[in-house]
Coordinates of C-alpha atoms and ligand atoms in Angstrom, one line a residue:
M20 CA 2.9 16.0 -17.6
T21 CA -0.6 14.3 -17.2
R22 CA -3.4 16.2 -15.4
F23 CA -3.1 14.0 -12.6
A24 CA 0.7 14.3 -12.2
L25 CA 0.4 18.2 -12.3
K26 CA -2.3 18.1 -9.7
R27 CA -0.1 15.9 -7.6
R28 CA 2.8 18.2 -8.1
Q29 CA 0.6 21.2 -7.0
F30 CA -0.1 19.7 -3.9
L31 CA 3.5 18.5 -3.3
L32 CA 4.7 21.9 -3.9
G33 CA 2.4 23.4 -1.5
I34 CA 0.4 25.6 -3.8
G35 CA -2.7 23.6 -2.6
G36 CA -1.2 23.7 0.8
L37 CA -0.3 27.2 1.5
S38 CA -3.9 27.9 2.3
A39 CA -3.7 25.0 4.8
A40 CA -0.7 26.6 6.4
L41 CA -2.4 30.1 6.6
L42 CA -5.5 28.2 7.9
T43 CA -3.7 26.3 10.7
G44 CA -0.8 29.0 11.1
Q45 CA 1.5 26.0 11.8
P46 CA 5.1 26.3 11.4
L47 CA 6.8 24.2 8.6
R48 CA 8.8 22.2 11.1
V49 CA 8.6 18.4 12.2
E50 CA 8.3 18.3 16.0
A51 CA 11.5 17.6 17.5
Q52 CA 10.5 14.9 19.8
Q53 CA 7.3 12.9 19.2
P54 CA 7.0 9.2 19.7
S55 CA 8.0 7.1 16.8
L56 CA 5.1 4.9 15.5
A57 CA 7.7 2.5 14.3
E58 CA 9.3 2.2 17.8
L59 CA 6.0 1.7 19.5
A60 CA 5.1 -0.9 16.9
K61 CA 8.4 -2.8 17.4
Q62 CA 7.6 -3.4 21.1
R63 CA 4.5 -5.1 19.7
S64 CA 6.7 -7.1 17.1
L65 CA 5.2 -5.2 14.4
L66 CA 6.9 -3.3 11.5
W67 CA 5.3 0.1 10.9
G68 CA 5.8 2.1 7.9
A69 CA 4.4 4.1 4.9
A70 CA 4.4 4.4 1.2
I71 CA 6.9 6.8 -0.1
S72 CA 8.2 8.3 -3.5
T73 CA 11.4 9.9 -4.4
E74 CA 9.8 13.3 -4.8
M75 CA 9.3 13.2 -0.9
L76 CA 13.1 12.9 -0.3
T77 CA 13.6 16.6 -1.7
I78 CA 11.9 18.0 1.2
P79 CA 14.0 17.5 4.2
D80 CA 11.1 17.7 6.7
W81 CA 9.3 15.0 4.9
A82 CA 12.5 12.9 4.7
G83 CA 13.0 13.5 8.5
L84 CA 9.4 12.3 9.4
Y85 CA 10.0 9.1 7.6
R86 CA 13.2 8.6 9.5
Q87 CA 11.4 9.4 12.7
Q88 CA 8.1 7.3 12.2
T89 CA 8.9 4.5 10.0
R90 CA 11.2 1.4 9.7
L91 CA 9.6 0.0 6.6
L92 CA 9.0 1.7 3.3
V93 CA 7.0 0.7 0.1
P94 CA 7.2 2.5 -3.1
E95 CA 3.9 4.2 -4.0
W96 CA 4.5 4.1 -7.7
E97 CA 8.2 3.9 -8.6
M98 CA 8.4 0.1 -8.6
K99 CA 5.7 -0.5 -11.1
W100 CA 6.2 -2.1 -14.5
A101 CA 6.0 1.1 -16.5
V102 CA 8.6 2.7 -14.3
L103 CA 11.0 -0.3 -14.2
Q104 CA 10.8 -1.4 -17.8
P105 CA 9.5 1.5 -19.9
D106 CA 10.8 -0.2 -23.0
R107 CA 10.8 -3.9 -23.9
D108 CA 14.8 -3.9 -23.7
R109 CA 15.2 -1.3 -21.2
F110 CA 15.1 -1.7 -17.4
D111 CA 15.4 1.3 -15.1
F112 CA 15.9 0.7 -11.3
S113 CA 17.1 4.2 -10.5
R114 CA 14.0 5.3 -8.5
P115 CA 13.4 2.3 -6.2
D116 CA 17.2 2.1 -5.8
R117 CA 17.2 5.6 -4.3
L118 CA 14.3 4.4 -1.9
L119 CA 16.3 1.4 -0.9
T120 CA 19.2 3.7 -0.3
F121 CA 17.2 6.0 1.9
A122 CA 15.7 3.0 3.7
R123 CA 19.0 1.5 4.5
S124 CA 20.5 5.1 5.7
Y125 CA 18.2 4.7 8.8
Q126 CA 18.0 0.8 9.2
A127 CA 14.6 0.7 7.7
Q128 CA 13.4 -2.1 5.2
L129 CA 11.8 -1.8 1.7
R130 CA 8.8 -3.8 0.5
G131 CA 8.5 -4.7 -3.3
H132 CA 5.2 -3.4 -4.7
T133 CA 4.2 -4.8 -7.2
L134 CA 5.0 -7.2 -9.9
L135 CA 1.7 -8.0 -11.6
W136 CA -1.2 -5.4 -11.6
H137 CA -3.6 -4.2 -14.2
Q138 CA -2.3 -0.6 -13.9
Q139 CA 0.7 1.4 -14.7
L140 CA 1.8 -1.0 -17.2
P141 CA 4.2 -0.1 -20.1
T142 CA 2.6 0.4 -23.4
W143 CA 4.8 -2.0 -25.2
L144 CA 3.2 -5.0 -23.4
N145 CA 0.0 -4.2 -25.3
N146 CA -0.8 -6.3 -28.5
L147 CA 1.5 -9.2 -27.3
T148 CA 0.4 -12.8 -28.0
A149 CA -0.2 -15.1 -25.1
T150 CA 3.2 -16.6 -25.5
E151 CA 5.0 -13.4 -25.8
T152 CA 3.1 -12.2 -22.7
A153 CA 4.2 -15.1 -20.8
T154 CA 7.9 -14.7 -21.9
A155 CA 7.7 -11.0 -21.0
L156 CA 6.3 -11.7 -17.6
Q157 CA 8.8 -14.4 -16.8
R158 CA 11.8 -12.1 -17.9
Y159 CA 10.4 -9.3 -15.9
I160 CA 9.9 -11.1 -12.7
D161 CA 13.4 -12.8 -13.2
T162 CA 15.1 -9.5 -13.8
V163 CA 13.5 -7.3 -11.0
V164 CA 13.2 -9.9 -8.4
G165 CA 16.8 -11.1 -9.3
H166 CA 17.8 -7.2 -9.0
Y167 CA 16.7 -7.0 -5.5
R168 CA 17.5 -10.4 -4.3
G169 CA 18.1 -10.9 -0.5
Q170 CA 17.3 -6.8 -0.2
L171 CA 13.6 -6.6 0.3
Q172 CA 11.2 -7.1 3.3
S173 CA 8.8 -8.9 0.9
W174 CA 7.3 -8.7 -2.5
D175 CA 3.7 -7.9 -3.3
V176 CA 3.7 -10.5 -6.5
I177 CA 0.2 -10.1 -7.5
N178 CA -1.9 -7.0 -6.8
E179 CA -5.7 -7.2 -6.9
P180 CA -6.3 -10.4 -8.5
I181 CA -10.0 -10.5 -7.1
A182 CA -12.8 -9.2 -9.5
E183 CA -14.2 -5.9 -8.4
D184 CA -17.5 -7.4 -7.7
G185 CA -16.3 -10.3 -5.8
Y186 CA -17.3 -12.8 -8.1
G187 CA -14.2 -14.7 -9.3
L188 CA -10.7 -13.5 -10.5
R189 CA -10.3 -10.1 -12.0
P190 CA -10.3 -10.4 -15.8
N191 CA -7.0 -8.8 -16.2
R192 CA -4.7 -9.5 -19.2
W193 CA -2.9 -12.1 -17.1
L194 CA -6.0 -14.2 -16.6
Q195 CA -7.2 -13.7 -20.1
Q196 CA -3.9 -14.5 -21.7
L197 CA -2.5 -17.1 -19.3
G198 CA -5.4 -18.6 -17.7
P199 CA -6.1 -18.8 -13.8
N200 CA -2.7 -20.4 -13.2
Y201 CA -1.0 -17.2 -13.9
L202 CA -1.0 -16.6 -10.1
E203 CA 0.8 -19.9 -9.2
Q204 CA 3.1 -19.5 -12.1
A205 CA 4.1 -15.9 -11.2
L206 CA 4.8 -17.1 -7.7
R207 CA 6.9 -19.9 -8.8
W208 CA 8.9 -17.6 -11.1
A209 CA 9.4 -15.1 -8.2
R210 CA 10.7 -17.9 -5.8
V211 CA 13.1 -19.0 -8.6
A212 CA 14.6 -15.5 -8.7
D213 CA 14.7 -15.1 -4.8
A214 CA 14.7 -18.3 -2.6
Q215 CA 13.9 -16.4 0.6
V216 CA 11.9 -13.4 0.0
P217 CA 8.3 -13.6 1.5
L218 CA 5.9 -13.6 -1.4
V219 CA 2.7 -11.9 -1.1
I220 CA -0.8 -11.5 -2.7
N221 CA -2.2 -8.1 -1.9
D222 CA -6.0 -6.8 -2.4
Y223 CA -8.3 -4.2 -1.3
G224 CA -12.1 -4.0 -0.1
L225 CA -11.7 -7.0 2.1
E226 CA -12.1 -5.3 5.4
P227 CA -15.5 -3.9 6.2
D228 CA -18.9 -5.7 7.2
S229 CA -20.5 -5.5 3.7
P230 CA -21.8 -8.1 1.2
L231 CA -19.3 -6.9 -1.3
A232 CA -16.2 -7.5 1.2
T233 CA -17.7 -10.8 2.2
R234 CA -17.8 -12.0 -1.5
K235 CA -14.3 -10.9 -1.9
R236 CA -13.3 -12.5 1.3
Q237 CA -14.8 -15.8 0.2
Q238 CA -13.0 -15.5 -3.2
L239 CA -9.8 -14.8 -1.5
L240 CA -10.3 -17.9 0.6
Q241 CA -10.9 -20.2 -2.4
L242 CA -7.9 -18.6 -4.0
V243 CA -5.6 -19.5 -1.1
E244 CA -6.9 -22.9 -0.9
T245 CA -6.3 -23.6 -4.5
L246 CA -2.7 -22.3 -4.2
R247 CA -2.0 -24.4 -1.0
D248 CA -3.4 -27.4 -2.7
R249 CA -0.7 -26.8 -5.5
D250 CA 1.8 -26.1 -2.8
A251 CA 2.5 -22.6 -4.4
P252 CA 5.1 -20.4 -2.8
L253 CA 2.9 -17.9 -0.7
Q254 CA 4.0 -16.4 2.6
A255 CA 1.5 -13.5 3.3
I256 CA -1.5 -11.8 2.4
G257 CA -1.6 -8.0 2.1
F258 CA -4.9 -6.2 3.0
Q259 CA -4.7 -2.7 1.7
A260 CA -7.3 -1.3 4.0
H261 CA -8.2 1.9 2.3
L262 CA -11.0 2.7 4.5
V263 CA -13.8 5.0 3.7
A264 CA -15.5 7.1 6.3
N265 CA -19.2 7.1 6.1
P266 CA -21.0 9.2 8.9
Q267 CA -24.4 7.6 8.1
A268 CA -23.1 4.1 8.5
P269 CA -19.7 3.9 10.4
P270 CA -17.9 0.9 9.0
S271 CA -17.3 -2.1 11.4
F272 CA -14.8 -5.0 11.0
T273 CA -16.2 -8.0 12.9
G274 CA -16.4 -10.4 9.8
F275 CA -12.7 -9.2 9.0
A276 CA -11.5 -10.4 12.4
E277 CA -13.3 -13.7 11.9
F278 CA -11.9 -14.1 8.4
L279 CA -8.3 -13.6 9.6
A280 CA -8.9 -16.4 12.2
E281 CA -10.3 -18.6 9.3
L282 CA -7.4 -17.8 7.1
S283 CA -4.8 -18.5 9.8
R284 CA -5.1 -22.2 9.2
F285 CA -3.2 -21.7 6.0
D286 CA -0.1 -20.7 7.8
L287 CA 0.1 -17.3 6.4
D288 CA 1.2 -14.0 7.7
F289 CA -1.1 -11.0 7.5
Y290 CA 0.1 -7.3 6.2
I291 CA -2.0 -4.2 6.5
T292 CA -0.4 -2.7 3.4
E293 CA -2.0 0.6 2.5
L294 CA -4.0 2.0 5.3
D295 CA -5.6 5.5 4.9
V296 CA -9.1 6.8 5.4
N297 CA -11.0 8.5 2.7
D298 CA -12.9 11.5 4.3
R299 CA -14.7 12.8 1.3
A300 CA -18.1 12.1 2.9
L301 CA -17.2 14.0 6.1
P302 CA -17.8 17.8 6.6
A303 CA -15.2 20.4 5.6
N304 CA -14.5 21.3 9.3
F305 CA -11.0 19.9 10.2
A306 CA -11.9 19.1 13.8
E307 CA -15.0 17.0 12.8
R308 CA -13.2 15.4 10.1
D309 CA -10.2 14.4 11.8
R310 CA -12.2 13.0 14.8
E311 CA -14.1 10.8 12.5
V312 CA -11.0 9.5 10.7
A313 CA -9.2 9.0 13.8
H314 CA -12.1 6.9 15.2
L315 CA -12.3 4.9 12.0
Y316 CA -8.5 4.1 12.4
Q317 CA -9.2 3.2 15.9
R318 CA -12.1 0.8 15.3
F319 CA -10.1 -0.9 12.5
L320 CA -6.9 -1.4 14.4
T321 CA -8.8 -2.5 17.4
A322 CA -10.3 -5.3 15.5
V323 CA -7.0 -6.2 13.7
L324 CA -4.0 -5.6 16.1
P325 CA -5.0 -8.7 18.2
T326 CA -4.3 -11.0 15.3
P327 CA -1.4 -13.2 15.9
R328 CA 0.0 -13.5 12.6
L329 CA -0.2 -9.8 11.9
K330 CA 3.4 -8.7 11.0
L331 CA 3.1 -5.1 9.5
V332 CA 1.2 -2.0 8.9
T333 CA 2.0 0.5 6.5
T334 CA -0.1 3.6 5.7
W335 CA -0.4 4.9 2.2
G336 CA 1.7 7.9 2.7
L337 CA 2.7 9.6 5.9
S338 CA 1.7 13.2 5.5
D339 CA -1.6 14.7 3.9
R340 CA 0.6 16.8 1.7
L341 CA 0.4 13.9 -0.7
S342 CA -2.2 11.5 -0.9
W343 CA -3.6 9.6 -4.1
L344 CA -7.1 10.3 -2.7
N345 CA -6.8 13.8 -3.8
Q346 CA -6.6 12.9 -7.5
F347 CA -8.5 9.5 -7.4
A348 CA -11.2 10.4 -4.8
P349 CA -11.2 14.4 -4.6
R350 CA -13.7 15.9 -2.2
A351 CA -16.6 17.7 -3.6
D352 CA -15.6 21.0 -1.8
G353 CA -12.1 20.6 -3.4
L354 CA -10.4 20.8 0.0
P355 CA -7.4 18.4 0.3
Q356 CA -8.3 15.1 2.1
R357 CA -6.9 14.6 5.7
P358 CA -6.3 10.7 5.4
L359 CA -3.0 10.1 7.1
P360 CA -1.2 10.6 10.6
F361 CA 0.5 13.8 9.7
D362 CA -1.0 16.8 8.2
F363 CA 0.1 19.0 5.3
N364 CA 2.6 20.7 7.4
F365 CA 4.1 17.5 8.9
Q366 CA 2.2 18.0 12.2
P367 CA 0.6 15.1 14.0
T368 CA -3.0 14.7 13.6
E369 CA -5.8 13.2 15.8
T370 CA -5.2 10.0 13.9
Y371 CA -1.4 10.2 15.2
G372 CA -2.4 10.4 18.8
I373 CA -5.1 7.6 18.4
L374 CA -2.2 5.3 16.7
V375 CA 0.1 6.2 19.7
S376 CA -2.4 5.3 22.3
L377 CA -3.3 2.0 20.4
L378 CA 0.3 0.8 19.9
Q379 CA 0.9 1.5 23.7
S380 CA -2.4 0.0 25.0
Q381 CA -1.9 -3.3 26.7
S382 CA -5.6 -4.1 26.2
V383 CA -5.2 -4.3 22.4
S384 CA -2.7 -7.0 22.3
N385 CA -1.4 -9.0 19.4
Ligands
G3I403 O1 4.6 8.7 -14.3 C1 4.7 10.1 -13.8 C2 6.0 10.5 -13.9 O2 6.6 10.5 -15.1 C3 6.0 11.8 -13.2 O3 7.5 12.4 -13.1 C4 5.4 11.8 -11.9 C5 5.2 13.3 -11.4 O4 4.5 13.4 -10.1 O5 4.1 11.4 -12.1 C6 4.0 10.2 -12.6 O6 2.7 9.8 -12.7 C7 1.8 9.3 -11.8 C8 2.4 8.9 -10.5 O7 1.2 8.2 -9.6 C9 2.9 9.9 -9.5 O8 2.1 10.9 -9.5 C10 1.4 8.0 -12.5 O9 0.9 8.6 -13.8 C11 0.3 7.6 -11.6 O10 -0.4 6.3 -12.3 C12 0.5 7.1 -10.2 O11 -0.6 6.7 -9.6 C13 -0.3 5.8 -8.6 C14 -1.2 4.6 -8.8 O12 -0.9 3.6 -7.6 C15 -0.7 3.7 -10.0 O13 0.5 3.3 -10.0 C16 -0.6 6.4 -7.1 O14 0.2 7.5 -6.9 C17 -0.5 5.3 -6.2 O15 -1.0 6.0 -4.9 C18 -1.5 4.1 -6.5 O16 -1.4 3.0 -5.5 C19 -2.2 2.1 -5.6 C20 -1.5 0.9 -5.1 O17 -0.4 0.7 -5.9 C21 -2.4 -0.4 -5.3 N1 -3.5 -0.2 -4.3 C22 -4.4 1.1 -4.7 C23 -3.5 2.3 -4.6 C24 -4.2 3.6 -4.8 O18 -4.7 3.5 -6.3

């Protein structure tokens, strides 16, 4: 087991969190009755959900929290290429099939995430020629999208195609081996495999008012224009919205709201796909951290909720018991991050309260 997976498992099993339980003295029970974010969102014609993994289904309170709070799920990592096709001639759908079954058990939907990405790829894909890569890619899309035909809310076909610095497309293996048309080709292959499912391009770092985000937004606009000119099948853009708290310069989102208005001429839906707040720059104190995290959720969603074509919001996880941030962006003080609407013990955080009031507010209409 990788160090990453071990650390994740420690958090999952509560070794890291027992201290949290002692700190907060909270019972390990989900509150019987608290407003469902999904039910409140539904009243605004929004789908509300969260990323999930099968390990979370092994803890009844966790599964119960998903049933109570979500009507849309997205596999955090178990629908990626390394999991679905670990060997060249072996597909394994067991993990996402379990998530689909769980979603259906309470009338929720499942998003497909993600067909093409530069991470979590199987090793057998390495050292292929360009022709072999194209053949493998077409077979993968045809097999995976075909397996879930008619069963998913949407598919993230391409994840993070924009270059890290915002100048051009990311130089991933697809670009290097297949050229810039790989995006259109992947979208067309997905459409052949499922004639109806909404096809999505998903990316991050597009939201804040910053020179980098501005560059990434301009690059995305160019990409959408090209795909529209070529009549490529594309129904939505996913904005990951991994927000980063910065007490010295709290992020704002004016440019993002304007960008969504500019993008709306392309007849696209907008998805907020991986919403959470990185609190590593905030003090250790829970109350101070939770307040700043909640306020950042509020600033972002106040800017975004009025967008007419906004169709869904998913947070990247539901409980702080497991967040990618603790492995990928650990706090210097070693404390677990508090990025999500529910804490380690599945208790609502200040962020949850802000989300409830935002979703109930008439002044923030969409
Ligand atoms: O593969 C092992 C598996 O065999 C083992 O049973 C399991 C035990 O926990 O661990 C698995 O490992 C890791 C998995 O997370 C679960 O821990 C993978 O090695 C690791 O790569 C994977 O990381 C995920 C990452 O995407 C790569 O897929 C993160 O959980 C997930 O939060 C992250 O999500 C990405 C989005 O897809 C795209 N946007 C950015 C976001 C954050 O990086």
